[in-house]
Each structure stands twice: as C-alpha cells, then as structure tokens.
Short mmCIF file of C-alpha atoms and ligand atoms in Angstrom, two decimals:
data_model
loop_
_atom_site.label_atom_id
_atom_site.label_comp_id
_atom_site.label_asym_id
_atom_site.label_seq_id
_atom_site.Cartn_x
_atom_site.Cartn_y
_atom_site.Cartn_z
CA MET A 1 32.86 -21.06 -2.44
CA ALA A 2 33.91 -17.91 -0.66
CA LEU A 3 31.19 -16.05 1.17
CA ALA A 4 31.33 -12.96 -1.04
CA ALA A 5 31.00 -15.03 -4.22
CA GLY A 6 28.07 -16.97 -2.76
CA ALA A 7 26.29 -13.76 -1.80
CA GLU A 8 26.91 -12.25 -5.22
CA ARG A 9 25.43 -15.31 -6.88
CA VAL A 10 22.21 -14.96 -4.87
CA ALA A 11 22.07 -11.17 -5.34
CA ALA A 12 22.35 -11.68 -9.10
CA GLU A 13 19.16 -13.75 -9.04
CA PHE A 14 17.29 -10.55 -8.15
CA GLU A 15 18.58 -8.52 -11.06
CA TYR A 16 15.74 -6.96 -13.02
CA THR A 17 17.16 -5.64 -16.27
CA LYS A 18 16.17 -2.80 -18.57
CA GLU A 19 14.59 -5.36 -20.93
CA ASP A 20 12.60 -6.85 -18.04
CA VAL A 21 11.35 -3.39 -17.09
CA ASN A 22 10.16 -2.65 -20.62
CA ARG A 23 8.51 -6.02 -21.07
CA GLY A 24 6.83 -5.48 -17.71
CA VAL A 25 5.46 -2.07 -18.73
CA GLN A 26 3.91 -3.38 -21.96
CA GLU A 27 2.21 -6.24 -20.16
CA PHE A 28 1.09 -3.96 -17.32
CA ILE A 29 -0.63 -1.63 -19.80
CA ARG A 30 -2.29 -4.62 -21.46
CA GLN A 31 -3.61 -5.94 -18.16
CA MET A 32 -4.83 -2.45 -17.15
CA ASP A 33 -6.83 -2.23 -20.39
CA GLU A 34 -8.27 -5.68 -19.90
CA GLY A 35 -9.40 -4.73 -16.40
CA LEU A 36 -11.19 -1.63 -17.72
CA GLN A 37 -13.09 -3.75 -20.21
CA LYS A 38 -14.25 -6.69 -18.17
CA GLN A 39 -15.07 -7.77 -14.65
CA GLY A 40 -12.99 -10.52 -13.09
CA ALA A 41 -9.71 -9.67 -14.86
CA THR A 42 -6.41 -10.22 -13.04
CA MET A 43 -6.13 -6.52 -12.33
CA SER A 44 -9.48 -5.57 -10.89
CA GLN A 45 -9.47 -1.89 -12.05
CA ILE A 46 -12.28 -1.03 -9.65
CA PRO A 47 -14.42 2.05 -10.38
CA THR A 48 -14.57 4.13 -7.17
CA TYR A 49 -17.49 6.46 -8.00
CA VAL A 50 -15.22 9.38 -7.17
CA THR A 51 -15.20 11.66 -10.20
CA ALA A 52 -13.06 14.61 -9.17
CA VAL A 53 -9.96 15.39 -7.19
CA PRO A 54 -10.00 18.26 -4.65
CA ASN A 55 -8.37 21.63 -5.21
CA GLY A 56 -7.47 22.63 -1.66
CA THR A 57 -10.45 24.88 -0.85
CA GLU A 58 -12.53 22.19 0.87
CA LYS A 59 -13.49 22.84 4.54
CA GLY A 60 -15.00 21.04 7.54
CA LEU A 61 -14.52 18.59 10.44
CA TYR A 62 -14.56 14.92 9.53
CA MET A 63 -13.60 11.55 10.95
CA ALA A 64 -11.63 8.83 9.28
CA VAL A 65 -10.57 5.33 10.17
CA ASP A 66 -8.00 3.26 8.40
CA LEU A 67 -7.81 -0.53 8.29
CA GLY A 68 -5.41 -2.07 5.90
CA GLY A 69 -2.00 -2.85 7.22
CA THR A 70 -0.38 -3.40 10.54
CA ASN A 71 -2.28 -0.73 12.46
CA PHE A 72 -5.80 0.54 12.87
CA ARG A 73 -5.95 4.33 12.92
CA VAL A 74 -8.76 6.59 14.01
CA CYS A 75 -8.55 10.30 13.26
CA SER A 76 -10.48 13.51 13.09
CA ILE A 77 -9.48 16.02 10.47
CA GLN A 78 -10.16 19.70 10.29
CA LEU A 79 -9.85 20.84 6.68
CA HIS A 80 -9.00 24.54 6.70
CA GLY A 81 -9.80 25.20 3.03
CA ASN A 82 -6.37 26.57 2.17
CA SER A 83 -4.59 23.32 1.30
CA THR A 84 -3.83 22.75 4.99
CA PHE A 85 -5.47 20.63 7.66
CA SER A 86 -5.08 19.63 11.32
CA LEU A 87 -5.24 16.01 12.26
CA THR A 88 -5.73 14.27 15.60
CA GLN A 89 -5.16 10.57 15.60
CA SER A 90 -4.79 7.40 17.59
CA LYS A 91 -3.25 4.18 16.42
CA VAL A 92 -3.37 0.58 17.68
CA LYS A 93 -1.69 -2.51 16.37
CA ILE A 94 -4.27 -4.96 15.09
CA PRO A 95 -4.08 -8.09 17.25
CA GLN A 96 -2.92 -11.01 15.12
CA GLN A 97 -5.84 -13.21 16.19
CA LEU A 98 -8.35 -10.67 14.88
CA MET A 99 -6.75 -10.73 11.42
CA VAL A 100 -7.74 -14.36 11.12
CA ALA A 101 -10.82 -14.26 13.38
CA LYS A 102 -13.68 -16.72 12.98
CA THR A 103 -16.29 -14.02 12.35
CA SER A 104 -16.40 -10.49 10.95
CA HIS A 105 -18.14 -9.40 14.14
CA GLU A 106 -14.98 -9.93 16.20
CA LEU A 107 -12.91 -7.63 14.00
CA PHE A 108 -15.51 -4.94 13.34
CA ALA A 109 -16.61 -4.76 17.00
CA PHE A 110 -12.97 -4.11 17.89
CA LEU A 111 -12.84 -1.30 15.32
CA ALA A 112 -16.01 0.33 16.67
CA LYS A 113 -14.61 0.11 20.18
CA GLN A 114 -11.52 2.04 19.05
CA ILE A 115 -13.76 4.73 17.54
CA GLU A 116 -15.57 5.01 20.87
CA LEU A 117 -12.28 5.35 22.76
CA PHE A 118 -11.10 8.01 20.33
CA LEU A 119 -14.29 10.04 20.70
CA LYS A 120 -14.07 9.85 24.49
CA THR A 121 -10.42 10.91 24.47
CA HIS A 122 -10.39 13.61 21.82
CA HIS A 123 -13.96 14.80 21.37
CA ASN A 124 -15.33 14.20 24.81
CA ASP A 125 -17.58 17.29 24.81
CA HIS A 126 -19.14 16.21 21.59
CA TYR A 127 -19.45 12.64 22.83
CA VAL A 128 -20.96 13.51 26.21
CA THR A 129 -23.46 16.02 24.77
CA HIS A 130 -24.65 13.38 22.41
CA VAL A 131 -24.97 10.73 25.03
CA GLU A 132 -26.94 13.26 27.12
CA ARG A 133 -29.14 14.17 24.18
CA ARG A 134 -29.74 10.57 23.40
CA LYS A 135 -31.56 10.27 26.70
CA SER A 136 -34.21 12.65 25.45
CA TYR A 137 -34.11 12.04 21.70
CA VAL A 138 -34.26 8.84 19.80
CA GLY A 139 -31.09 8.67 17.75
CA PHE A 140 -29.20 11.72 16.54
CA THR A 141 -30.06 14.52 14.24
CA GLU A 142 -28.07 14.94 11.04
CA GLU A 143 -25.92 17.83 12.41
CA GLN A 144 -24.81 15.94 15.49
CA VAL A 145 -23.31 13.09 13.58
CA PHE A 146 -19.72 12.84 12.43
CA SER A 147 -19.32 11.80 8.80
CA LEU A 148 -16.65 9.17 8.64
CA GLY A 149 -14.51 8.09 5.75
CA PHE A 150 -13.66 4.40 6.06
CA THR A 151 -10.30 3.60 4.53
CA PHE A 152 -10.47 -0.12 3.95
CA SER A 153 -7.46 -1.15 1.96
CA PHE A 154 -8.45 -4.44 0.43
CA PRO A 155 -10.05 -5.27 -2.91
CA VAL A 156 -13.68 -4.25 -2.68
CA GLN A 157 -16.33 -4.33 -5.37
CA GLN A 158 -17.77 -0.88 -4.88
CA SER A 159 -21.37 -0.21 -5.79
CA GLY A 160 -21.67 3.30 -4.37
CA ILE A 161 -19.68 5.84 -2.41
CA ASN A 162 -20.35 4.06 0.91
CA LYS A 163 -21.15 0.57 -0.26
CA GLY A 164 -18.88 -2.23 -1.32
CA THR A 165 -18.41 -5.94 -0.87
CA LEU A 166 -15.09 -7.55 -0.07
CA ILE A 167 -13.66 -9.49 -3.03
CA ARG A 168 -10.79 -11.12 -1.16
CA TRP A 169 -8.57 -10.48 1.82
CA THR A 170 -4.88 -9.68 1.27
CA LYS A 171 -1.82 -8.91 3.44
CA GLY A 172 -2.31 -11.74 5.94
CA PHE A 173 -5.99 -11.11 6.81
CA ASP A 174 -8.28 -14.10 6.42
CA ILE A 175 -11.83 -14.05 7.82
CA HIS A 176 -14.05 -16.20 5.69
CA ASP A 177 -17.45 -14.75 6.42
CA THR A 178 -16.47 -11.20 5.41
CA VAL A 179 -15.94 -12.09 1.75
CA GLY A 180 -18.97 -10.96 -0.25
CA LYS A 181 -20.29 -8.71 2.56
CA ASP A 182 -20.70 -4.93 2.54
CA VAL A 183 -17.89 -3.76 4.82
CA CYS A 184 -19.48 -0.34 5.47
CA ALA A 185 -22.64 -2.02 6.72
CA LEU A 186 -20.56 -4.29 8.96
CA LEU A 187 -18.83 -1.29 10.54
CA GLN A 188 -22.02 0.78 10.84
CA LYS A 189 -23.74 -2.08 12.65
CA GLU A 190 -21.04 -2.20 15.33
CA ILE A 191 -20.97 1.61 15.60
CA ASP A 192 -24.72 1.62 16.13
CA ALA A 193 -24.45 -1.13 18.72
CA LEU A 194 -22.31 1.31 20.76
CA HIS A 195 -24.71 4.22 20.01
CA LEU A 196 -21.92 6.38 18.61
CA PRO A 197 -22.77 9.58 16.73
CA VAL A 198 -20.97 8.45 13.61
CA ARG A 199 -22.16 7.74 10.07
CA VAL A 200 -19.98 5.76 7.67
CA ALA A 201 -20.21 8.17 4.75
CA ALA A 202 -17.58 6.91 2.37
CA LEU A 203 -15.63 3.77 1.59
CA VAL A 204 -12.09 4.52 0.56
CA ASN A 205 -9.11 2.54 -0.58
CA ASP A 206 -5.85 3.92 0.86
CA THR A 207 -4.56 4.64 -2.65
CA VAL A 208 -7.63 6.72 -3.44
CA GLY A 209 -7.15 8.55 -0.15
CA THR A 210 -3.53 9.19 -1.02
CA LEU A 211 -4.52 10.54 -4.42
CA MET A 212 -7.12 12.87 -2.89
CA ALA A 213 -4.82 14.02 -0.09
CA ARG A 214 -1.96 14.74 -2.46
CA SER A 215 -4.27 16.67 -4.73
CA TYR A 216 -5.52 18.76 -1.79
CA THR A 217 -2.06 19.57 -0.50
CA SER A 218 0.19 19.51 -3.57
CA PRO A 219 1.74 22.73 -4.74
CA GLY A 220 0.19 24.52 -7.71
CA LYS A 221 -3.06 23.89 -9.45
CA THR A 222 -2.10 20.69 -11.26
CA GLY A 223 -4.38 17.83 -10.18
CA THR A 224 -2.66 14.64 -9.09
CA LEU A 225 -2.69 11.71 -11.56
CA LEU A 226 -1.80 8.79 -9.34
CA GLY A 227 -1.86 7.86 -5.67
CA ALA A 228 0.31 4.86 -4.85
CA ILE A 229 1.14 2.88 -1.75
CA PHE A 230 4.44 1.11 -1.27
CA GLY A 231 4.03 -0.12 2.29
CA THR A 232 2.80 -3.37 3.82
CA GLY A 233 1.03 -3.89 0.50
CA THR A 234 1.27 -2.10 -2.82
CA ASN A 235 -1.43 -0.61 -5.01
CA GLY A 236 -2.30 2.47 -7.04
CA ALA A 237 -5.36 4.56 -7.91
CA TYR A 238 -5.42 6.99 -10.83
CA VAL A 239 -7.65 9.34 -12.76
CA GLU A 240 -9.10 7.57 -15.81
CA LYS A 241 -11.33 8.81 -18.61
CA LEU A 242 -14.88 7.62 -18.01
CA GLU A 243 -15.23 6.59 -21.65
CA ARG A 244 -12.32 4.17 -21.33
CA ILE A 245 -13.99 2.28 -18.46
CA THR A 246 -16.10 0.29 -20.87
CA LYS A 247 -17.15 -2.30 -18.30
CA LEU A 248 -19.06 0.45 -16.43
CA LYS A 249 -21.58 0.57 -19.26
CA LYS A 250 -22.11 -3.15 -18.94
CA MET A 251 -22.54 -2.67 -15.19
CA GLY A 252 -25.21 -0.10 -16.07
CA GLY A 253 -23.52 2.61 -14.04
CA VAL A 254 -22.16 5.12 -16.47
CA SER A 255 -25.17 7.35 -17.13
CA ALA A 256 -25.19 8.71 -13.57
CA PHE A 257 -21.84 10.34 -14.26
CA GLU A 258 -22.43 11.82 -17.64
CA GLY A 259 -22.09 15.57 -17.67
CA GLU A 260 -19.70 15.48 -14.72
CA THR A 261 -15.94 15.72 -15.06
CA GLY A 262 -15.66 12.93 -17.62
CA ASP A 263 -13.18 11.23 -15.28
CA MET A 264 -13.38 8.60 -12.61
CA ILE A 265 -10.78 7.42 -10.13
CA ILE A 266 -9.90 3.77 -10.67
CA ASN A 267 -8.47 1.57 -7.93
CA THR A 268 -6.21 -0.69 -9.97
CA GLU A 269 -5.47 -3.35 -7.30
CA TRP A 270 -2.16 -3.74 -9.06
CA GLY A 271 -0.94 -6.05 -6.30
CA SER A 272 -2.44 -8.81 -8.39
CA PHE A 273 -0.76 -7.72 -11.63
CA ASP A 274 0.36 -10.77 -13.58
CA ASN A 275 -0.88 -13.46 -11.22
CA LYS A 276 -0.40 -15.79 -14.17
CA MET A 277 3.32 -15.04 -14.04
CA SER A 278 3.87 -14.18 -17.68
CA VAL A 279 6.49 -11.49 -17.04
CA LEU A 280 7.17 -11.25 -13.29
CA PRO A 281 10.56 -12.40 -11.99
CA ASN A 282 10.46 -15.67 -10.09
CA THR A 283 13.38 -16.82 -7.94
CA PRO A 284 13.23 -20.01 -5.86
CA TYR A 285 12.71 -17.74 -2.82
CA ASP A 286 9.67 -16.06 -4.40
CA ARG A 287 8.24 -19.44 -5.26
CA ALA A 288 8.69 -20.85 -1.77
CA LEU A 289 7.24 -17.72 -0.17
CA ASP A 290 4.15 -17.92 -2.36
CA LYS A 291 3.63 -21.63 -1.87
CA GLU A 292 3.62 -21.28 1.91
CA SER A 293 1.51 -18.08 2.02
CA ASN A 294 -2.19 -18.11 2.87
CA ASN A 295 -3.10 -17.05 -0.70
CA PRO A 296 -0.85 -18.90 -3.16
CA GLY A 297 -1.04 -17.67 -6.75
CA ILE A 298 -2.61 -14.36 -5.70
CA GLN A 299 -1.08 -10.85 -5.28
CA MET A 300 2.02 -11.99 -7.16
CA PHE A 301 3.21 -8.44 -7.92
CA GLU A 302 2.66 -7.38 -4.31
CA LYS A 303 4.64 -10.41 -3.10
CA ARG A 304 7.70 -9.08 -4.96
CA VAL A 305 7.30 -5.41 -4.10
CA SER A 306 5.83 -4.72 -0.70
CA GLY A 307 6.92 -4.56 2.89
CA MET A 308 4.93 -7.52 4.06
CA PHE A 309 7.02 -9.80 1.87
CA LEU A 310 10.53 -8.43 1.28
CA GLY A 311 11.80 -9.52 4.70
CA GLU A 312 10.53 -13.02 4.07
CA ILE A 313 12.22 -13.18 0.66
CA LEU A 314 15.49 -12.14 2.30
CA ARG A 315 15.06 -14.66 5.10
CA ARG A 316 14.60 -17.48 2.62
CA ALA A 317 17.57 -16.38 0.52
CA LEU A 318 19.82 -16.20 3.60
CA LEU A 319 18.76 -19.59 4.90
CA THR A 320 19.51 -21.15 1.52
CA LEU A 321 23.07 -19.85 1.85
CA VAL A 322 23.32 -20.96 5.47
CA GLU A 323 22.30 -24.47 4.43
CA ASP A 324 24.87 -24.48 1.63
CA LYS A 325 27.88 -26.04 3.35
CA SER A 326 30.26 -24.59 0.77
CA VAL A 327 29.36 -21.01 1.73
CA PRO A 328 30.40 -19.91 5.23
CA LEU A 329 27.51 -17.56 6.12
CA PHE A 330 26.85 -17.31 9.88
CA SER A 331 29.03 -20.30 10.25
CA ASP A 332 30.46 -21.53 13.52
CA GLU A 333 33.99 -22.85 13.06
CA HIS A 334 34.07 -24.60 16.39
CA SER A 335 30.96 -26.60 15.79
CA ASN A 336 29.86 -30.18 15.72
CA GLN A 337 29.43 -30.82 12.01
CA ASN A 338 26.88 -33.56 12.62
CA ASP A 339 24.40 -31.26 14.26
CA PHE A 340 23.08 -28.67 11.78
CA HIS A 341 21.98 -26.14 14.37
CA SER A 342 25.39 -26.09 15.99
CA THR A 343 27.19 -25.39 12.68
CA THR A 344 25.60 -21.99 12.50
CA THR A 345 25.82 -18.95 14.70
CA ILE A 346 22.07 -18.39 14.35
CA HIS A 347 20.62 -19.33 17.72
CA GLU A 348 17.98 -22.05 17.71
CA ALA A 349 15.37 -19.64 19.06
CA SER A 350 16.14 -16.99 16.41
CA PRO A 351 13.16 -15.56 14.51
CA LEU A 352 15.18 -16.23 11.36
CA TRP A 353 14.01 -19.83 11.51
CA ARG A 354 10.35 -18.81 11.52
CA GLN A 355 8.16 -17.85 8.56
CA TRP A 356 7.75 -14.02 8.49
CA GLY A 357 10.46 -13.87 11.19
CA LEU A 358 12.52 -11.22 9.40
CA ASP A 359 10.99 -7.78 9.39
CA THR A 360 11.23 -5.71 6.20
CA SER A 361 12.49 -2.75 8.25
CA PHE A 362 15.72 -4.75 8.51
CA LEU A 363 16.22 -4.32 4.74
CA SER A 364 16.11 -0.56 5.20
CA ILE A 365 18.54 -0.75 8.12
CA THR A 366 21.14 -2.85 6.37
CA SER A 367 20.81 -1.28 2.90
CA GLY A 368 21.43 2.13 4.45
CA ASP A 369 24.19 1.03 6.80
CA ASN A 370 27.23 3.28 6.39
CA SER A 371 28.84 2.44 9.71
CA ALA A 372 32.39 1.16 9.88
CA GLY A 373 32.51 -2.61 9.44
CA LEU A 374 28.71 -2.56 9.10
CA LYS A 375 28.45 -2.31 12.85
CA VAL A 376 24.75 -1.39 12.77
CA THR A 377 23.83 -4.44 10.70
CA ARG A 378 25.89 -6.69 12.94
CA GLN A 379 24.32 -5.29 16.10
CA THR A 380 20.81 -5.68 14.70
CA LEU A 381 21.53 -9.26 13.69
CA GLU A 382 22.86 -9.95 17.15
CA ASN A 383 20.23 -8.13 19.21
CA ASP A 384 17.05 -8.63 17.19
CA TYR A 385 17.80 -11.85 15.34
CA GLU A 386 19.90 -13.81 17.83
CA VAL A 387 22.90 -14.38 15.62
CA SER A 388 26.01 -14.59 17.80
CA ALA A 389 28.96 -12.43 16.85
CA PRO A 390 28.26 -12.01 13.14
CA SER A 391 31.39 -11.06 11.20
CA ALA A 392 31.82 -8.07 8.93
CA GLU A 393 31.79 -10.52 5.99
CA ASP A 394 28.46 -11.97 7.17
CA ALA A 395 27.00 -8.47 7.37
CA GLU A 396 28.39 -7.56 3.95
CA ALA A 397 26.74 -10.64 2.41
CA VAL A 398 23.43 -9.82 4.09
CA ARG A 399 23.57 -6.23 2.90
CA LEU A 400 24.34 -7.23 -0.67
CA ILE A 401 21.36 -9.56 -0.93
CA ALA A 402 19.00 -7.20 0.93
CA SER A 403 19.94 -4.36 -1.42
CA ALA A 404 19.31 -6.52 -4.47
CA ILE A 405 15.83 -7.38 -3.18
CA GLY A 406 15.06 -3.73 -2.39
CA LYS A 407 16.30 -2.55 -5.76
CA ARG A 408 14.22 -5.14 -7.62
CA ALA A 409 11.16 -3.97 -5.66
CA ALA A 410 11.81 -0.35 -6.65
CA ARG A 411 12.29 -1.23 -10.33
CA LEU A 412 9.06 -3.22 -10.30
CA SER A 413 7.35 -0.21 -8.71
CA ALA A 414 8.62 1.87 -11.63
CA VAL A 415 6.88 -0.54 -14.01
CA ALA A 416 3.53 0.21 -12.38
CA ILE A 417 4.08 3.98 -12.28
CA ALA A 418 5.28 4.07 -15.88
CA ALA A 419 2.33 2.03 -17.12
CA VAL A 420 -0.13 4.50 -15.58
CA VAL A 421 1.73 7.54 -16.89
CA ILE A 422 2.01 6.08 -20.41
CA SER A 423 -1.50 4.64 -20.68
CA THR A 424 -3.12 7.92 -19.59
CA GLY A 425 -1.06 9.80 -22.17
CA LYS A 426 -0.09 12.37 -19.57
CA LEU A 427 3.39 12.99 -20.94
CA GLU A 428 2.17 13.65 -24.45
CA LYS A 429 0.89 17.09 -23.51
CA PRO A 430 1.73 19.89 -23.89
CA ALA A 431 4.93 18.82 -25.62
CA ASP A 432 6.07 15.32 -26.17
CA ILE A 433 9.51 15.85 -24.75
CA ALA A 434 10.11 12.16 -24.33
CA THR A 435 10.75 12.03 -28.05
CA SER A 436 12.03 15.54 -28.48
CA ASN A 437 15.70 16.42 -28.48
CA ASN A 438 15.11 19.68 -26.75
CA ALA A 439 17.14 19.05 -23.64
CA SER A 440 16.51 22.51 -22.28
CA LEU A 441 12.73 22.28 -22.25
CA GLU A 442 11.68 23.67 -18.93
CA VAL A 443 9.74 21.60 -16.46
CA ASN A 444 6.95 23.77 -15.07
CA GLU A 445 3.51 23.63 -13.47
CA ASP A 446 1.83 23.10 -16.83
CA ASN A 447 3.70 20.04 -17.92
CA ILE A 448 4.33 18.34 -14.59
CA VAL A 449 2.80 14.94 -13.85
CA ASP A 450 2.06 14.80 -10.13
CA ILE A 451 2.13 11.54 -8.17
CA GLY A 452 1.38 11.07 -4.47
CA VAL A 453 2.96 8.16 -2.63
CA ASP A 454 2.85 6.77 0.88
CA GLY A 455 4.04 3.70 2.78
CA SER A 456 7.01 2.50 4.75
CA LEU A 457 9.07 1.46 1.72
CA VAL A 458 9.04 4.78 -0.12
CA GLU A 459 9.45 6.56 3.15
CA PHE A 460 12.23 4.54 4.74
CA TYR A 461 13.96 2.33 2.20
CA PRO A 462 17.16 4.15 1.22
CA ASN A 463 17.11 5.52 -2.35
CA PHE A 464 13.81 3.85 -3.24
CA GLU A 465 12.73 6.84 -5.32
CA ASP A 466 16.16 7.10 -7.00
CA TYR A 467 15.92 3.47 -8.11
CA ILE A 468 12.41 4.12 -9.43
CA ARG A 469 13.65 7.13 -11.38
CA GLU A 470 16.60 5.24 -12.79
CA ALA A 471 14.22 2.62 -14.19
CA LEU A 472 11.81 5.27 -15.53
CA ARG A 473 14.64 6.74 -17.59
CA GLU A 474 15.23 3.31 -19.15
CA ILE A 475 11.73 3.28 -20.65
CA PRO A 476 11.75 4.87 -24.13
CA GLN A 477 8.22 6.36 -23.84
CA ILE A 478 9.40 8.26 -20.75
CA GLY A 479 13.16 8.70 -21.05
CA PRO A 480 15.30 11.19 -19.11
CA GLN A 481 13.14 14.14 -20.22
CA GLY A 482 9.85 12.57 -19.25
CA GLU A 483 11.28 11.36 -15.95
CA LYS A 484 12.07 14.97 -15.00
CA ARG A 485 8.43 15.90 -15.50
CA ILE A 486 7.23 13.27 -13.07
CA ARG A 487 6.95 14.81 -9.61
CA ILE A 488 6.71 12.27 -6.80
CA GLY A 489 5.63 13.58 -3.41
CA ILE A 490 4.98 11.84 -0.13
CA ALA A 491 1.35 12.24 0.93
CA LYS A 492 1.91 11.64 4.62
CA ASP A 493 -1.20 10.40 6.41
CA GLY A 494 -2.86 10.46 3.03
CA SER A 495 -5.42 7.88 3.91
CA GLY A 496 -6.77 9.96 6.82
CA VAL A 497 -7.10 13.27 5.02
CA GLY A 498 -8.12 11.60 1.78
CA ALA A 499 -10.89 9.68 3.51
CA ALA A 500 -12.11 12.92 5.09
CA LEU A 501 -12.16 14.56 1.66
CA ILE A 502 -14.21 11.74 0.20
CA ALA A 503 -16.59 11.85 3.17
CA LEU A 504 -17.01 15.55 2.34
CA VAL A 505 -17.73 14.80 -1.33
CA ALA A 506 -20.21 12.12 -0.25
CA ASP A 507 -21.96 14.56 2.10
CA GLN A 508 -22.24 17.15 -0.65
CA GLY A 509 -23.75 14.50 -2.90
CA ARG A 510 -26.31 13.60 -0.22
CA LYS A 511 -27.24 17.24 0.40
CA SER A 512 -27.76 17.92 -3.27
CA GLU A 513 -30.02 14.85 -3.40
CA PHE A 514 -32.16 16.29 -0.61
CA HIS A 515 -32.41 19.89 -1.79
C1 LIG B 601 -3.27 -4.51 -0.87
C2 LIG B 601 -4.77 -4.26 -0.96
C3 LIG B 601 -5.06 -2.91 -1.59
C4 LIG B 601 -4.28 -1.81 -0.86
C5 LIG B 601 -2.80 -2.16 -0.83
C6 LIG B 601 -1.98 -1.13 -0.09
O1 LIG B 601 -2.78 -4.62 -2.15
O2 LIG B 601 -5.38 -5.30 -1.70
O3 LIG B 601 -6.45 -2.63 -1.55
O4 LIG B 601 -4.49 -0.59 -1.50
O5 LIG B 601 -2.63 -3.42 -0.21
O6 LIG B 601 -2.35 -1.01 1.24
#
C-alpha cells in the first residue's frame, strides 16, 4: 500500500462524526444528571462549596499554589478591584520520582519548600519580619499570615472550603498513602514544619479557579457559566442550581447554603466521563494506551482528549504503520530486511520507541506546519525524535494522522461544552434562537454564554476552538445561532487568580463567622 493511502486509513479511524457528537452529548447529559443525584457515579460532579462567582471588584493580596500537571507554581496575586490584577510567580517542573513517591510527605515537603523559596525571593521583607517576630511571639497573628488558595487539580471529595480528601490520582501521579487523606492538612503540616506565615485557606480545582478568574476578568457583567481545562488533563466546573444537586441533601449539606445565591459551582471531573465506554470512540491505539497506563479503565474521556495522552496515541498509531511492511513509513531502502530496527530510519535510541516518548506539543507543531515540504515537521522528527532524513511523504503522513487525533480531541471537547450549556438551559433565555429562524438576532451582553478555558491544547493546538465551534453547530439544540452566543475566552493563569479569589471568599466567610 502506498504511504499516503496507509496514513489515510489510520487517520480515518479517528473520525468522529456528527452522529457520534450528538450521541455523545445525550449520554454526557445523562451522566451529569446521575452524578448530581448520587455519590460514586462515573462523573463525580463534586460540590465545591463555592456559591458565587466574582464580579471584578474584589481586592487584596493573596498567595496561590498550583499542583496538577507538569509544573508546580507558586504565586502572589494583588487583586486591584477593577477586574485587573498583578501576579508574581515561580514555576518548577515536578520531579518525576515525586509523582510516584512512596509517601505523601516527600511530595508535600517539596511543595512547602518551594513556597519558602518563593517567599524569600519575592516577599523577603514580609518573610524576614515574620521570622524576626517569631523570635518574640509564639506563632503569627492573623494579619501577618498570607491566605493561600491551593489549586490541587485531582478528584477530591470536598467537605468544606479548605478540606477535602483525595479520591484518586490522575495524570501520571500515583502515591498510595495520599488517597483518602485531606490534602490541605498535608500541605499545612509541611508549611508549619518550615514555620512559614501561610494559612491554606481554600482548596481549589483548576477548573474552578479558571471559572472564577474568567468571571473576575471577563468583559461585561455576565457571570461565567463554565471554566474548562484542555491541557495535560481535561475537566470542567460550572454553575449549577443548588436544587438540582440532590445528593447534597443526602450528604446533609444543603441547609447551610439556603438563602444564598441558589447556585453552587460543581467540579464535574468529566475526565472520567463514560469510563464504561458506552459511547466513546475506541481505536486499537486508544485501547493499547489504556491497557498500559497506570490507571486502566479510568479517565477514559481524558485519555482521548488531553495533552498527556494525544502524543502517546500518535506514537502508537505511527509505530503500527512502521511495523506494517506494506506501508513505507520511515522506511530505509538500503536496509537489512532481517533486522527490524535496520529497516526503519527511526534510530534505536529514539524516544519514539518508548511509552510516552512523543510529546503532545509535537501534534501542535506538525498540525500547524505550513513550511515548504513540511520542513519544520521533518526537522523536529530528525532533531527531537532521532529519525534520520525523513522524507516529505513521511512528514505528510505524520501530519495527517496527528491532525485527525487533534480534531477528534476538539470534537470530543465540544461534546462536554455542549452538554453543560444544554443541561443548564443557558441558551433558552432570553430568546431561544437555536430554534428560531431569526438569523439577524443580535448577540449581545444579555444573551451571551461566557466560558473560560485554559491549558496547552486550547492555547497552542492550531484551530482547536474552530473545530469545537464546528461541532457545536452540528448539535441541533445549539445550532449556528446558539454557537454564536457562546463566547470562549482564555483565562490565562486562571488557576492562580482563581485560587486567590476563592481564598478571599473563604476569608470573608471566616470573618463573618467571628463577628
Ligand atoms: C484531571 C484531574 C482534574 C483536573 C484536570 C485538569 O482530570 O482529575 O481534577 O481538573 O485533570 O487539570
């Protein structure tokens, strides 16, 4: 088979049709409802105890840390109260061995150490004064302590604004003794061991942070409906009606919120949508990836959508073609046909032979490659992936398959977004233009549905949002008119600012308890 035909055959396996999208949306809405009704459903639908989104007037100096992907970030945020903020931050890559450490202590002590370094570097006056004071006082007084929002982007069973136990690790983390523990208490313990003037005031999922940050900064007075991450992992948090979260009553927690906004932010944990695989697409490459992952059968949606996994899907698809003798991908004409490694131009030491060896950023590079003869793709293959002298045809095949994987991810993302928009009924008001023929109906501040997004895929994958929008238009309950009313905005650094905003809300809650 010619190379192009072979590549087209594999790319076609990733097609996700209009019918698939619509079936996906229906099932997504069903699983969302199930998660609101009972504990332990596939989609966790976790109540966050956050009942309002900010309006941009909030003020103060807060700290935030963010654990949840490739990096650990520490920041301080000055909220100016006029929808703007200043942010100082430091970032370190999380050492691989800490992601799978033997004990929680190893990871959380490392995090506390980074907070200490940050304070010394960026708030040294504050830090030194406190260390000085500590010599004469025991501990710190309330005013001297930074309130910190802890963005911890894993499924957590929250029981209060700064309390929550880890349900399971995702995204390659695996430390047994953390499961079932209160992660805020674990961090506070290590902070206290270093005598830092920091109080863990709020526990925040990155999606909740994104939602809050977008709501603080977004134009106009419309509150944001959904905060979504399409990065290393994928997940969304949205504003739900308290009365629809029927499991809260069973958990005995609803009365505390009566008389408030009538809303609560729900962390969907949609990464685990359809773990039972009733509607998700399932190629041989998806199956192999899952089987050899450290959590088979879990996070099945995430494994088809997010950055941690797309590179690995592509790697497996490419190797299947390389092994197919009838398709000349990366093939060495002058080779010894009896020795497999010498029939291919992929060097023996290439990361392409290793699990997780192909970085998802490569999908963005090749899908967006407009250079003549796909020079950029060929150079990247040669320099980063040790493929010798890849041909333009090789690069074309790689790009075709990579684009198919990226497009499927975007269309699946649209399923999640659409399900939230439809199930919250947000498009029905003030005019149901999805079903109206009035093509000239104006999109304005009053009928916009605002969505905040963050993560490397939405930010860097070429046309990710366009693919999402294309799929949204194919859903009858949204259609071309509804799609226009959906405003998607990047909430850059959302988790930092959002965590600060929740720390602020938590502080206000504490103060009103005391006064
Ligand atoms: C994973 C985590 C989730 C997080 C998402 C995005 O799905 O389980 O909590 O929000 O990644 O970082």
